Amino acid sequence: MKFPIYLDYHATTPMDPEVFRTMAPYFTEIFGNAASRNHEYGWKAEAALENARTQVAQILSAVDKEIIFTSGATESNNLALRGVAEMYRDKGRHIITSNIEHKAILDTCHYLETQGFQITYLPVDNFGMVSVQAVREAIRPDTILVSIMFANNEIGTINPIAEIGKVCKEKGVLFHTDAVQAVGKVEIDVEKMGIDLLSLSGHKIYGPKGVGALYVRRRSPRVRLAPLIHGGGHERGMRSGTLNVPGIVGLGKACEMASRLLLEESTRLRAQRDRMWKAIQAELDEVYLNGHPTERLPNNLNVSFAFVEGESLMMGMKELAVSSGSACTSASLEPSYVLKNIGVGEDLAHTSIRFSMGRFTTDEELDFAIKKVVSTVKKLRDLSPLYEMVKEGIDLKSIAWTGHH
Ligand SMILES: *Cc1c(COP(=O)(O)O)cnc(C)c1O
């Protein structure tokens, strides 16, 4: 086993060796600029790009021409939101999103607010799910775009994307989804789901970092976007700049592998995830699952361990590479806004851990991780007077606390 054991696949994934091998020649021998139309170096690079475009399109049931390559999902999200906002601003200046989107969406929305747009941040339910009815009710005559994530990167909840797409179609509003975490985990069909724009990223699906794509619908309706980057007119004028050929070849290969392995991999990951959750529940009480019990990514387990101190929990599990429910902001530990917005209290949020398994997670690693989590929580609780009181049947709410807490 390699330590620390990597259980943070939502943050990034190691590149698959097959992806790496496919990319390698494009750094050296096949180095051409895909825009060079006069010689074989350029043609070969262009052929590789177009092959990758097909591979990315296929995982979404889209058409090649609808794929725009970017530097990653942060850029794809910016291009989708700002591109639509600028292009359709005369039609309306209202955009709908949710309050647990990735920062690449939320911060872009905050920026658009400074540019005269109004944003509705829909609240989600206690499982982190967006209500289709709430989307319907939020749409106004001046709404130009709805952007709702396919699956959440912290708690794994999967939204009713096809139903939201249907509402948007009915109302004639464009629909974007940040599908970074869903690609390769869940079947995606932009036609059946009524998706007009979709963001994905290479490094979340065993491809390279710094490369991603935006799906942009070509017909019914044809979506137009104002570019963020000008010059050269690459990517149908929506994203200028010499294309990152090796990165894009890697993204294509990663998509091809992800669709080929989707069923087998999601089944295996779900089994591992469920095994871990069952083991934790069998060994520990006062543990709470964050996110949806069934409508969730197969590789996501987000748990709050009551009566332990978050910091000590992370310190006690240094052999595991996991994510905590606290975000380090300058001086203090802030609980995650996602957990806060699904109603997890501040104390519990600090004791939350996100485990995410992936392609290279072994059963042996998982066994080690389970033992480590259980023993660390037990050890910390043995030192906790609060936990002892609860075990003795004392209702904590009945205690008259003195001092501040
Ligand atoms: C990782 C992630 C992003 C950002 O993708 P980058 O390619 O790293 O810019 C956006 N949205 C979600 C849901 C993510 O998990």
PDB file of C-alpha atoms and ligand atoms in Angstrom, residues 72-74 77 102 149 153 178 180-181 201 203-204, ligand 1:
ATOM      1  CA  GLY A  72     -10.497  23.288 -17.468  1.00  0.00           C
ATOM      2  CA  ALA A  73     -13.921  23.429 -15.948  1.00  0.00           C
ATOM      3  CA  THR A  74     -13.321  26.758 -14.231  1.00  0.00           C
ATOM      4  CA  ASN A  77     -18.067  27.572 -16.351  1.00  0.00           C
ATOM      5  CA  HIS A 102     -18.776  25.072  -7.154  1.00  0.00           C
ATOM      6  CA  MET A 149     -24.672  21.318 -11.195  1.00  0.00           C
ATOM      7  CA  ASN A 153     -18.400  17.701  -5.441  1.00  0.00           C
ATOM      8  CA  ASP A 178     -21.438  21.760 -14.333  1.00  0.00           C
ATOM      9  CA  VAL A 180     -17.384  17.729 -13.735  1.00  0.00           C
ATOM     10  CA  GLN A 181     -18.114  15.109 -11.071  1.00  0.00           C
ATOM     11  CA  SER A 201     -12.642  18.685 -16.741  1.00  0.00           C
ATOM     12  CA  HIS A 203      -8.136  15.932 -14.238  1.00  0.00           C
ATOM     13  CA  LYS A 204     -11.300  14.681 -12.512  1.00  0.00           C
TER      14      LYS A 204
HETATM   15  C1  LIG B   1     -13.050  20.462  -9.865  1.00  0.00           C
HETATM   16  C2  LIG B   1     -14.338  21.096 -10.178  1.00  0.00           C
HETATM   17  C3  LIG B   1     -14.400  22.270 -10.965  1.00  0.00           C
HETATM   18  C4  LIG B   1     -13.162  22.981 -11.457  1.00  0.00           C
HETATM   19  O1  LIG B   1     -12.517  22.259 -12.483  1.00  0.00           O
HETATM   20  P1  LIG B   1     -11.036  22.657 -12.930  1.00  0.00           P
HETATM   21  O2  LIG B   1     -10.830  21.881 -14.197  1.00  0.00           O
HETATM   22  O3  LIG B   1     -10.138  22.209 -11.824  1.00  0.00           O
HETATM   23  O4  LIG B   1     -10.990  24.122 -13.165  1.00  0.00           O
HETATM   24  C5  LIG B   1     -15.640  22.785 -11.253  1.00  0.00           C
HETATM   25  N1  LIG B   1     -16.765  22.212 -10.801  1.00  0.00           N
HETATM   26  C6  LIG B   1     -16.753  21.097 -10.055  1.00  0.00           C
HETATM   27  C7  LIG B   1     -18.035  20.499  -9.593  1.00  0.00           C
HETATM   28  C8  LIG B   1     -15.539  20.508  -9.712  1.00  0.00           C
HETATM   29  O5  LIG B   1     -15.535  19.417  -8.948  1.00  0.00           O
END
